[in-house]
Short mmCIF file of N, CA, C and O in Angstrom, two decimals:
data_model
loop_
_atom_site.label_atom_id
_atom_site.label_comp_id
_atom_site.label_asym_id
_atom_site.label_seq_id
_atom_site.Cartn_x
_atom_site.Cartn_y
_atom_site.Cartn_z
N UNK A 1 0.85 -1.19 0.00
CA UNK A 1 0.00 0.00 0.00
C UNK A 1 0.89 1.25 0.00
O UNK A 1 1.89 1.30 0.70
N UNK A 2 0.53 2.24 -0.75
CA UNK A 2 1.33 3.46 -0.87
C UNK A 2 1.25 4.30 0.41
O UNK A 2 0.24 4.33 1.09
N UNK A 3 2.36 4.96 0.70
CA UNK A 3 2.39 5.92 1.80
C UNK A 3 2.41 7.31 1.17
O UNK A 3 3.26 7.62 0.34
N UNK A 4 1.48 8.14 1.55
CA UNK A 4 1.30 9.46 0.94
C UNK A 4 1.46 10.54 2.00
O UNK A 4 0.92 10.41 3.10
N UNK A 5 2.20 11.59 1.66
CA UNK A 5 2.39 12.73 2.56
C UNK A 5 1.84 13.96 1.86
O UNK A 5 2.18 14.23 0.71
N UNK A 6 0.96 14.69 2.52
CA UNK A 6 0.46 15.96 1.99
C UNK A 6 1.06 17.10 2.80
O UNK A 6 1.26 16.98 4.00
N UNK A 7 1.36 18.18 2.13
CA UNK A 7 1.97 19.35 2.76
C UNK A 7 1.06 20.55 2.57
O UNK A 7 0.53 20.76 1.48
N UNK A 8 0.86 21.34 3.60
CA UNK A 8 0.04 22.54 3.43
C UNK A 8 -0.46 23.07 4.74
O UNK A 8 0.02 22.71 5.82
N UNK A 9 -1.44 23.94 4.63
CA UNK A 9 -2.00 24.56 5.82
C UNK A 9 -3.43 24.08 6.03
O UNK A 9 -4.06 23.58 5.11
N UNK A 10 -3.89 24.21 7.26
CA UNK A 10 -5.28 23.89 7.58
C UNK A 10 -6.02 25.21 7.76
O UNK A 10 -5.60 26.08 8.51
N UNK A 11 -7.09 25.34 7.04
CA UNK A 11 -7.94 26.52 7.18
C UNK A 11 -8.94 26.24 8.29
O UNK A 11 -9.39 25.11 8.46
N UNK A 12 -9.29 27.26 9.05
CA UNK A 12 -10.29 27.12 10.10
C UNK A 12 -11.47 28.03 9.80
O UNK A 12 -11.29 29.23 9.60
N UNK A 13 -12.64 27.44 9.74
CA UNK A 13 -13.86 28.23 9.54
C UNK A 13 -14.50 28.44 10.89
O UNK A 13 -14.71 27.49 11.65
N UNK A 14 -14.79 29.68 11.22
CA UNK A 14 -15.48 30.01 12.46
C UNK A 14 -16.96 30.18 12.16
O UNK A 14 -17.34 31.06 11.39
N UNK A 15 -17.79 29.35 12.76
CA UNK A 15 -19.23 29.40 12.52
C UNK A 15 -19.95 29.77 13.80
O UNK A 15 -19.73 29.14 14.85
N UNK A 16 -20.82 30.77 13.75
CA UNK A 16 -21.59 31.16 14.93
C UNK A 16 -22.51 30.02 15.38
O UNK A 16 -22.93 29.19 14.58
N UNK A 17 -22.83 29.99 16.66
CA UNK A 17 -23.73 28.98 17.20
C UNK A 17 -25.16 29.28 16.76
O UNK A 17 -25.58 30.44 16.72
N UNK A 18 -25.89 28.26 16.44
CA UNK A 18 -27.31 28.41 16.07
C UNK A 18 -27.50 29.29 14.86
O UNK A 18 -26.78 29.19 13.88
N UNK A 19 -28.48 30.18 14.94
CA UNK A 19 -28.78 31.09 13.83
C UNK A 19 -28.26 32.50 14.07
O UNK A 19 -28.72 33.45 13.43
N UNK A 20 -27.34 32.65 15.01
CA UNK A 20 -26.78 33.97 15.30
C UNK A 20 -25.99 34.50 14.12
O UNK A 20 -25.43 33.74 13.33
N UNK A 21 -25.94 35.82 14.03
CA UNK A 21 -25.04 36.45 13.07
C UNK A 21 -23.65 36.47 13.68
O UNK A 21 -23.48 36.35 14.89
N UNK A 22 -22.65 36.66 12.83
CA UNK A 22 -21.27 36.60 13.30
C UNK A 22 -21.01 37.60 14.43
O UNK A 22 -20.38 37.27 15.42
N UNK A 23 -21.51 38.83 14.28
CA UNK A 23 -21.24 39.86 15.29
C UNK A 23 -22.07 39.66 16.56
O UNK A 23 -21.76 40.24 17.59
N UNK A 24 -23.12 38.86 16.50
CA UNK A 24 -23.97 38.61 17.67
C UNK A 24 -23.47 37.45 18.53
O UNK A 24 -23.81 37.37 19.70
N UNK A 25 -22.67 36.59 17.96
CA UNK A 25 -22.29 35.37 18.64
C UNK A 25 -21.14 35.60 19.62
O UNK A 25 -20.21 36.34 19.34
N UNK A 26 -21.23 34.96 20.77
CA UNK A 26 -20.16 35.03 21.77
C UNK A 26 -19.23 33.84 21.68
O UNK A 26 -18.14 33.86 22.24
N UNK A 27 -19.64 32.79 20.99
CA UNK A 27 -18.78 31.63 20.80
C UNK A 27 -18.96 31.11 19.38
O UNK A 27 -19.98 31.37 18.73
N UNK A 28 -17.97 30.38 18.91
CA UNK A 28 -17.97 29.89 17.53
C UNK A 28 -17.57 28.42 17.50
O UNK A 28 -16.79 27.96 18.32
N UNK A 29 -18.12 27.71 16.53
CA UNK A 29 -17.65 26.36 16.23
C UNK A 29 -16.45 26.50 15.31
O UNK A 29 -16.47 27.28 14.38
N UNK A 30 -15.40 25.75 15.56
CA UNK A 30 -14.22 25.77 14.70
C UNK A 30 -14.27 24.53 13.82
O UNK A 30 -14.30 23.40 14.31
N UNK A 31 -14.31 24.75 12.51
CA UNK A 31 -14.41 23.66 11.55
C UNK A 31 -13.15 23.67 10.68
O UNK A 31 -12.94 24.60 9.91
N UNK A 32 -12.28 22.65 10.84
CA UNK A 32 -11.06 22.61 10.04
C UNK A 32 -11.34 22.17 8.61
O UNK A 32 -12.30 21.44 8.34
N UNK A 33 -10.50 22.61 7.69
CA UNK A 33 -10.64 22.23 6.29
C UNK A 33 -9.44 22.69 5.50
O UNK A 33 -8.38 22.93 6.04
N UNK A 34 -9.61 22.85 4.21
CA UNK A 34 -8.53 23.25 3.32
C UNK A 34 -8.23 22.13 2.34
O UNK A 34 -8.42 20.95 2.63
N UNK A 35 -7.75 22.50 1.17
CA UNK A 35 -7.52 21.54 0.10
C UNK A 35 -6.60 20.40 0.48
O UNK A 35 -6.91 19.22 0.25
N UNK A 36 -5.45 20.72 1.05
CA UNK A 36 -4.48 19.68 1.39
C UNK A 36 -5.01 18.74 2.46
O UNK A 36 -4.82 17.52 2.40
N UNK A 37 -5.67 19.30 3.47
CA UNK A 37 -6.25 18.47 4.53
C UNK A 37 -7.35 17.57 3.97
O UNK A 37 -7.47 16.41 4.35
N UNK A 38 -8.15 18.10 3.05
CA UNK A 38 -9.22 17.30 2.45
C UNK A 38 -8.65 16.13 1.64
O UNK A 38 -9.21 15.03 1.64
N UNK A 39 -7.53 16.36 0.93
CA UNK A 39 -6.88 15.27 0.18
C UNK A 39 -6.39 14.20 1.15
O UNK A 39 -6.57 13.01 0.90
N UNK A 40 -5.77 14.62 2.26
CA UNK A 40 -5.27 13.65 3.24
C UNK A 40 -6.42 12.81 3.80
O UNK A 40 -6.28 11.59 3.95
N UNK A 41 -7.54 13.42 4.09
CA UNK A 41 -8.69 12.68 4.61
C UNK A 41 -9.23 11.72 3.57
O UNK A 41 -9.56 10.57 3.87
N UNK A 42 -9.31 12.15 2.31
CA UNK A 42 -9.81 11.27 1.24
C UNK A 42 -8.90 10.06 1.05
O UNK A 42 -9.38 8.94 0.89
N UNK A 43 -7.58 10.29 1.07
CA UNK A 43 -6.63 9.18 0.94
C UNK A 43 -6.82 8.19 2.08
O UNK A 43 -6.83 6.97 1.87
N UNK A 44 -6.98 8.68 3.29
CA UNK A 44 -7.19 7.81 4.45
C UNK A 44 -8.50 7.03 4.31
O UNK A 44 -8.56 5.85 4.68
N UNK A 45 -9.53 7.67 3.77
CA UNK A 45 -10.82 6.99 3.60
C UNK A 45 -10.72 5.85 2.59
O UNK A 45 -11.50 4.90 2.65
N UNK A 46 -9.79 5.93 1.62
CA UNK A 46 -9.58 4.85 0.66
C UNK A 46 -8.70 3.75 1.21
O UNK A 46 -8.42 2.77 0.54
N UNK A 47 -8.21 3.93 2.45
CA UNK A 47 -7.46 2.87 3.09
C UNK A 47 -5.95 3.00 2.99
O UNK A 47 -5.23 2.13 3.47
N UNK A 48 -5.45 4.04 2.35
CA UNK A 48 -4.00 4.23 2.25
C UNK A 48 -3.47 4.92 3.49
O UNK A 48 -4.17 5.68 4.15
N UNK A 49 -2.19 4.66 3.77
CA UNK A 49 -1.53 5.34 4.87
C UNK A 49 -1.20 6.76 4.42
O UNK A 49 -0.68 6.97 3.33
N UNK A 50 -1.50 7.74 5.24
CA UNK A 50 -1.23 9.13 4.87
C UNK A 50 -0.71 9.89 6.07
O UNK A 50 -0.98 9.53 7.21
N UNK A 51 0.05 10.95 5.78
CA UNK A 51 0.52 11.88 6.80
C UNK A 51 0.27 13.28 6.29
O UNK A 51 0.32 13.54 5.09
N UNK A 52 0.01 14.19 7.20
CA UNK A 52 -0.20 15.59 6.85
C UNK A 52 0.83 16.41 7.60
O UNK A 52 0.92 16.34 8.82
N UNK A 53 1.63 17.18 6.88
CA UNK A 53 2.65 18.02 7.50
C UNK A 53 2.30 19.47 7.28
O UNK A 53 1.92 19.89 6.20
N UNK A 54 2.46 20.25 8.33
CA UNK A 54 2.20 21.69 8.27
C UNK A 54 3.19 22.38 9.18
O UNK A 54 3.88 21.74 9.98
N UNK A 55 3.26 23.69 9.08
CA UNK A 55 4.16 24.44 9.92
C UNK A 55 3.44 25.64 10.49
O UNK A 55 2.74 26.35 9.76
N UNK A 56 3.60 25.84 11.76
CA UNK A 56 3.00 27.00 12.41
C UNK A 56 3.99 28.16 12.30
O UNK A 56 5.17 28.02 12.59
N UNK A 57 3.50 29.30 11.88
CA UNK A 57 4.40 30.43 11.71
C UNK A 57 4.72 31.08 13.04
O UNK A 57 3.97 30.97 14.01
N UNK A 58 5.83 31.75 13.07
CA UNK A 58 6.24 32.52 14.24
C UNK A 58 5.28 33.70 14.40
O UNK A 58 5.01 34.42 13.45
N UNK A 59 4.77 33.90 15.58
CA UNK A 59 3.78 34.97 15.79
C UNK A 59 4.33 36.34 15.41
O UNK A 59 3.65 37.15 14.81
N UNK A 60 5.58 36.61 15.73
CA UNK A 60 6.19 37.89 15.39
C UNK A 60 6.26 38.07 13.89
O UNK A 60 5.96 39.13 13.37
N UNK A 61 6.64 37.02 13.18
CA UNK A 61 6.69 37.07 11.72
C UNK A 61 5.30 37.34 11.16
O UNK A 61 5.13 38.13 10.24
N UNK A 62 4.28 36.70 11.70
CA UNK A 62 2.91 36.90 11.26
C UNK A 62 2.47 38.34 11.49
O UNK A 62 1.85 38.96 10.62
N UNK A 63 2.81 38.90 12.65
CA UNK A 63 2.43 40.28 12.95
C UNK A 63 3.12 41.25 11.99
O UNK A 63 2.52 42.24 11.58
N UNK A 64 4.37 40.97 11.60
CA UNK A 64 5.06 41.82 10.62
C UNK A 64 4.33 41.82 9.29
O UNK A 64 4.19 42.84 8.64
N UNK A 65 3.84 40.65 8.87
CA UNK A 65 3.10 40.56 7.61
C UNK A 65 1.81 41.36 7.68
O UNK A 65 1.44 42.02 6.72
N UNK A 66 1.12 41.30 8.80
CA UNK A 66 -0.13 42.05 8.94
C UNK A 66 0.14 43.54 8.89
O UNK A 66 -0.60 44.29 8.25
N UNK A 67 1.21 43.99 9.54
CA UNK A 67 1.55 45.42 9.52
C UNK A 67 1.89 45.87 8.11
O UNK A 67 1.52 46.96 7.69
N UNK A 68 2.58 45.02 7.33
CA UNK A 68 2.94 45.38 5.96
C UNK A 68 1.72 45.59 5.08
O UNK A 68 1.70 46.42 4.20
N UNK A 69 0.70 44.78 5.29
CA UNK A 69 -0.52 44.86 4.48
C UNK A 69 -1.29 46.08 4.91
O UNK A 69 -1.72 46.89 4.20
#
C-alpha cells in the first residue's frame, strides 16, 4: 500500500452557534478544512496510509506581515 504525505495549511472556519449572526455570537464552532487536509482525509478513507505536514508560523513574523498589508 502506498504511503502518501500531503503538505500545506489547515484553514479554520469560524461558525456562529445556532442562527446567530457573526457579530452577535459570543462563541464559535471551529471547523477545520482546506484543500491539502481534504486530500489527506480522502486518501485515508480509501485505506491508504497518509501523513499531513504543516508548519505554524512565528507569531512575530505573522504580525510583521499584517503590519505590511
